[in-house]
């Protein structure tokens, strides 16, 4: 499973990228707002740092506006994936932009039928929002599983990008169920390294090592 980082915070991306943990980046208007940066400036900086796709989201609500904004965002770098919302106009924009050979990430997906339409419109990525579905006391992972089955049934090449990830279980379950990509906040990716038994075991080793009075260096 590829890891995308879900943030527009350049320092956080750099830390993970230096470790080889970053296959791409996703941003959205809320994340750009949180960064306090200009969208084109920060997106360019991220694109120069990261080899993989960097999603930049359009904000027009009509297809023509999304297409124009998408073409403008695509000028930032070759690794831009244009993000459009899963609306009828978003699907029209997806069809046009993907036909031009551009990567398109169709976002705000909350149903398998929406995902089916996005694949038929040529989406490179479909972004089902797991966490926001869980917020409604439903199971967002069921949606990832349904989309996996449908795409595999018909050989769609659209990549399933599990989004709105909030927890370690989301990461593990997305990998188990066969999501192609998971996009997660830096803190979630870093916390994958944590385990209480690792901490406990390390404490015991350090305590016993101190008793030996030895040094390695
Ligand atoms: C990524 O592409 C999405 O915009 C993001 O994962 C949404 O996450 P949220 O539901 O935590 O805002």
Short mmCIF file of C-alpha atoms and ligand atoms in Angstrom, two decimals:
data_model
loop_
_atom_site.label_atom_id
_atom_site.label_comp_id
_atom_site.label_asym_id
_atom_site.label_seq_id
_atom_site.Cartn_x
_atom_site.Cartn_y
_atom_site.Cartn_z
CA UNK A 1 0.00 0.00 0.00
CA UNK A 2 1.36 3.41 -0.95
CA UNK A 3 1.51 6.13 1.70
CA UNK A 4 0.39 9.63 0.84
CA UNK A 5 0.74 12.34 3.49
CA UNK A 6 -2.43 14.31 4.09
CA UNK A 7 -1.07 17.78 4.87
CA UNK A 8 0.29 21.01 3.41
CA UNK A 9 2.87 21.35 6.22
CA UNK A 10 6.20 21.21 4.39
CA UNK A 11 8.38 20.35 7.40
CA UNK A 12 6.20 17.37 8.35
CA UNK A 13 6.31 16.08 4.76
CA UNK A 14 10.09 16.48 4.64
CA UNK A 15 10.63 14.45 7.82
CA UNK A 16 8.66 11.49 6.44
CA UNK A 17 10.02 11.89 2.91
CA UNK A 18 13.61 11.70 4.19
CA UNK A 19 12.70 8.28 5.64
CA UNK A 20 11.31 7.07 2.32
CA UNK A 21 7.77 6.92 3.72
CA UNK A 22 6.15 9.28 1.22
CA UNK A 23 4.73 8.04 -2.07
CA UNK A 24 2.66 11.19 -2.58
CA UNK A 25 0.81 14.03 -0.86
CA UNK A 26 -2.81 15.11 -0.65
CA UNK A 27 -4.01 18.60 0.14
CA UNK A 28 -7.44 20.19 0.24
CA UNK A 29 -8.73 23.74 0.79
CA UNK A 30 -8.93 23.18 4.58
CA UNK A 31 -5.32 21.96 4.74
CA UNK A 32 -4.14 24.93 2.64
CA UNK A 33 -6.02 27.23 5.03
CA UNK A 34 -4.35 25.54 8.04
CA UNK A 35 -0.89 25.93 6.48
CA UNK A 36 -1.42 29.68 6.10
CA UNK A 37 0.45 29.48 2.77
CA UNK A 38 -0.37 30.50 -0.79
CA UNK A 39 -1.70 27.42 -2.63
CA UNK A 40 0.57 27.68 -5.67
CA UNK A 41 3.67 28.50 -3.65
CA UNK A 42 3.28 25.70 -1.09
CA UNK A 43 2.18 23.15 -3.69
CA UNK A 44 5.26 23.92 -5.82
CA UNK A 45 7.51 23.44 -2.81
CA UNK A 46 5.88 20.08 -2.04
CA UNK A 47 6.06 18.95 -5.69
CA UNK A 48 9.79 19.70 -5.78
CA UNK A 49 10.37 17.66 -2.62
CA UNK A 50 8.22 14.60 -3.36
CA UNK A 51 8.55 12.31 -6.38
CA UNK A 52 4.98 10.99 -6.39
CA UNK A 53 1.59 12.57 -7.09
CA UNK A 54 0.67 15.74 -5.18
CA UNK A 55 -3.06 16.41 -5.11
CA UNK A 56 -4.17 20.02 -5.44
CA UNK A 57 -7.90 20.70 -5.23
CA UNK A 58 -10.03 22.88 -7.47
CA UNK A 59 -12.60 25.13 -5.82
CA UNK A 60 -14.96 25.98 -8.71
CA UNK A 61 -18.34 24.26 -8.54
CA UNK A 62 -19.01 24.07 -12.29
CA UNK A 63 -17.20 21.78 -14.73
CA UNK A 64 -15.74 24.54 -16.89
CA UNK A 65 -14.38 26.30 -13.81
CA UNK A 66 -12.86 23.07 -12.47
CA UNK A 67 -11.26 22.34 -15.84
CA UNK A 68 -9.75 25.83 -16.02
CA UNK A 69 -8.50 25.67 -12.43
CA UNK A 70 -7.21 22.14 -12.95
CA UNK A 71 -5.18 23.19 -15.98
CA UNK A 72 -3.80 26.13 -14.01
CA UNK A 73 -2.83 23.93 -11.03
CA UNK A 74 -1.24 21.39 -13.39
CA UNK A 75 1.20 24.10 -14.54
CA UNK A 76 2.79 24.00 -11.06
CA UNK A 77 4.59 20.70 -11.73
CA UNK A 78 4.36 17.45 -13.70
CA UNK A 79 3.44 15.47 -10.58
CA UNK A 80 0.23 17.38 -9.83
CA UNK A 81 -2.93 15.29 -9.45
CA UNK A 82 -5.93 17.56 -9.94
CA UNK A 83 -8.53 17.00 -7.26
CA UNK A 84 -12.17 17.49 -8.17
CA UNK A 85 -15.25 16.78 -6.05
CA UNK A 86 -17.55 13.85 -6.72
CA UNK A 87 -20.39 15.84 -8.23
CA UNK A 88 -21.84 15.55 -11.72
CA UNK A 89 -19.76 18.58 -12.73
CA UNK A 90 -16.72 17.03 -11.06
CA UNK A 91 -17.18 13.90 -13.16
CA UNK A 92 -17.38 15.99 -16.34
CA UNK A 93 -14.18 17.78 -15.34
CA UNK A 94 -12.55 14.43 -14.52
CA UNK A 95 -13.39 13.09 -17.98
CA UNK A 96 -11.92 16.13 -19.75
CA UNK A 97 -8.80 16.45 -17.59
CA UNK A 98 -8.01 12.73 -17.60
CA UNK A 99 -8.49 12.64 -21.40
CA UNK A 100 -5.77 15.30 -21.57
CA UNK A 101 -3.43 12.83 -19.86
CA UNK A 102 -3.55 14.52 -16.46
CA UNK A 103 -3.81 12.69 -13.13
CA UNK A 104 -7.21 13.27 -11.52
CA UNK A 105 -8.15 12.51 -7.92
CA UNK A 106 -11.93 12.44 -7.42
CA UNK A 107 -12.57 13.38 -3.82
CA UNK A 108 -15.45 13.44 -1.32
CA UNK A 109 -16.57 9.92 -2.26
CA UNK A 110 -19.09 8.36 0.12
CA UNK A 111 -20.67 5.54 -1.90
CA UNK A 112 -19.67 2.65 -4.14
CA UNK A 113 -21.89 4.01 -6.93
CA UNK A 114 -19.99 7.30 -6.84
CA UNK A 115 -16.73 5.37 -7.08
CA UNK A 116 -18.04 3.41 -10.07
CA UNK A 117 -18.88 6.65 -11.87
CA UNK A 118 -15.45 8.12 -11.11
CA UNK A 119 -13.72 5.07 -12.58
CA UNK A 120 -15.81 5.30 -15.73
CA UNK A 121 -14.92 9.00 -16.00
CA UNK A 122 -11.22 8.04 -16.04
CA UNK A 123 -10.18 8.97 -12.49
CA UNK A 124 -6.61 8.12 -11.56
CA UNK A 125 -7.59 8.04 -7.87
CA UNK A 126 -10.88 7.73 -6.03
CA UNK A 127 -10.89 9.13 -2.49
CA UNK A 128 -13.47 7.50 -0.18
CA UNK A 129 -13.55 9.34 3.17
CA UNK A 130 -13.39 6.64 5.84
CA UNK A 131 -13.29 8.81 8.96
CA UNK A 132 -16.22 10.99 8.00
CA UNK A 133 -18.33 7.85 7.41
CA UNK A 134 -17.28 6.47 10.81
CA UNK A 135 -18.36 9.81 12.30
CA UNK A 136 -21.93 8.85 11.31
CA UNK A 137 -21.60 5.57 13.28
CA UNK A 138 -21.23 3.64 10.01
CA UNK A 139 -18.17 1.66 8.90
CA UNK A 140 -16.08 3.52 6.35
CA UNK A 141 -13.97 0.43 5.72
CA UNK A 142 -17.03 -1.38 4.28
CA UNK A 143 -17.02 1.20 1.52
CA UNK A 144 -13.36 0.57 0.71
CA UNK A 145 -14.12 -3.17 0.53
CA UNK A 146 -17.12 -2.63 -1.76
CA UNK A 147 -15.13 -0.42 -4.12
CA UNK A 148 -12.27 -2.96 -4.17
CA UNK A 149 -14.70 -5.71 -5.18
CA UNK A 150 -16.36 -3.61 -7.88
CA UNK A 151 -13.11 -2.36 -9.39
CA UNK A 152 -11.65 -5.89 -9.38
CA UNK A 153 -14.84 -7.32 -10.93
CA UNK A 154 -14.39 -5.13 -13.99
CA UNK A 155 -10.66 -4.44 -14.09
CA UNK A 156 -10.89 -0.72 -13.42
CA UNK A 157 -7.42 0.76 -12.99
CA UNK A 158 -8.54 3.70 -10.84
CA UNK A 159 -6.56 3.52 -7.61
CA UNK A 160 -8.46 3.39 -4.33
CA UNK A 161 -7.05 6.14 -2.12
CA UNK A 162 -8.35 5.61 1.41
CA UNK A 163 -8.81 9.15 2.79
CA UNK A 164 -10.02 10.80 5.98
CA UNK A 165 -7.87 8.37 7.94
CA UNK A 166 -7.83 9.07 11.65
CA UNK A 167 -6.42 5.99 13.38
CA UNK A 168 -3.94 3.13 13.35
CA UNK A 169 -6.76 0.68 12.73
CA UNK A 170 -7.74 2.64 9.63
CA UNK A 171 -4.20 2.18 8.27
CA UNK A 172 -4.08 -1.54 9.06
CA UNK A 173 -7.59 -2.27 7.79
CA UNK A 174 -7.06 -0.27 4.59
CA UNK A 175 -3.95 -2.35 3.90
CA UNK A 176 -5.75 -5.62 4.70
CA UNK A 177 -8.73 -4.83 2.51
CA UNK A 178 -6.57 -3.88 -0.45
CA UNK A 179 -6.64 -0.09 -0.73
CA UNK A 180 -4.00 0.97 -3.26
CA UNK A 181 -3.09 4.08 -1.27
CA UNK A 182 -3.79 5.47 2.18
CA UNK A 183 -3.48 9.18 2.82
CA UNK A 184 -3.02 10.03 6.46
CA UNK A 185 -1.92 12.93 8.64
CA UNK A 186 1.79 12.80 9.56
CA UNK A 187 0.97 12.02 13.21
CA UNK A 188 -0.96 8.87 12.25
CA UNK A 189 1.88 7.61 10.04
CA UNK A 190 4.45 8.26 12.77
CA UNK A 191 2.31 6.58 15.42
CA UNK A 192 2.39 3.34 13.40
CA UNK A 193 5.85 2.83 14.92
CA UNK A 194 4.47 2.81 18.47
CA UNK A 195 3.63 -0.22 20.59
CA UNK A 196 3.32 -0.42 24.35
CA UNK A 197 5.23 -3.73 24.41
CA UNK A 198 8.09 -2.16 22.43
CA UNK A 199 8.34 0.58 25.07
CA UNK A 200 8.09 -1.95 27.90
CA UNK A 201 10.70 -4.25 26.36
CA UNK A 202 13.08 -1.37 25.72
CA UNK A 203 12.76 -0.19 29.32
CA UNK A 204 13.70 -3.69 30.55
CA UNK A 205 16.66 -3.95 28.17
CA UNK A 206 17.94 -0.52 29.22
CA UNK A 207 17.59 -1.36 32.88
CA UNK A 208 19.50 -4.66 32.49
CA UNK A 209 22.13 -3.03 30.30
CA UNK A 210 22.82 -0.39 32.95
CA UNK A 211 23.50 -3.22 35.41
CA UNK A 212 26.27 -4.63 33.15
CA UNK A 213 28.24 -1.38 33.39
CA UNK A 214 29.29 -1.91 29.74
CA UNK A 215 29.49 0.55 26.82
CA UNK A 216 29.35 -0.13 23.09
CA UNK A 217 31.08 3.12 22.09
C1 LIG B 1 -7.66 13.84 1.50
O1 LIG B 1 -7.55 13.81 0.31
C2 LIG B 1 -8.86 14.32 2.19
O2 LIG B 1 -9.18 15.62 1.81
C3 LIG B 1 -8.68 14.20 3.68
O3 LIG B 1 -8.18 12.90 3.96
C4 LIG B 1 -9.91 14.51 4.48
O4 LIG B 1 -9.67 14.19 5.83
P1 LIG B 1 -10.62 14.70 7.02
O5 LIG B 1 -11.94 14.03 6.89
O6 LIG B 1 -9.91 14.27 8.27
O7 LIG B 1 -10.72 16.19 6.88
#
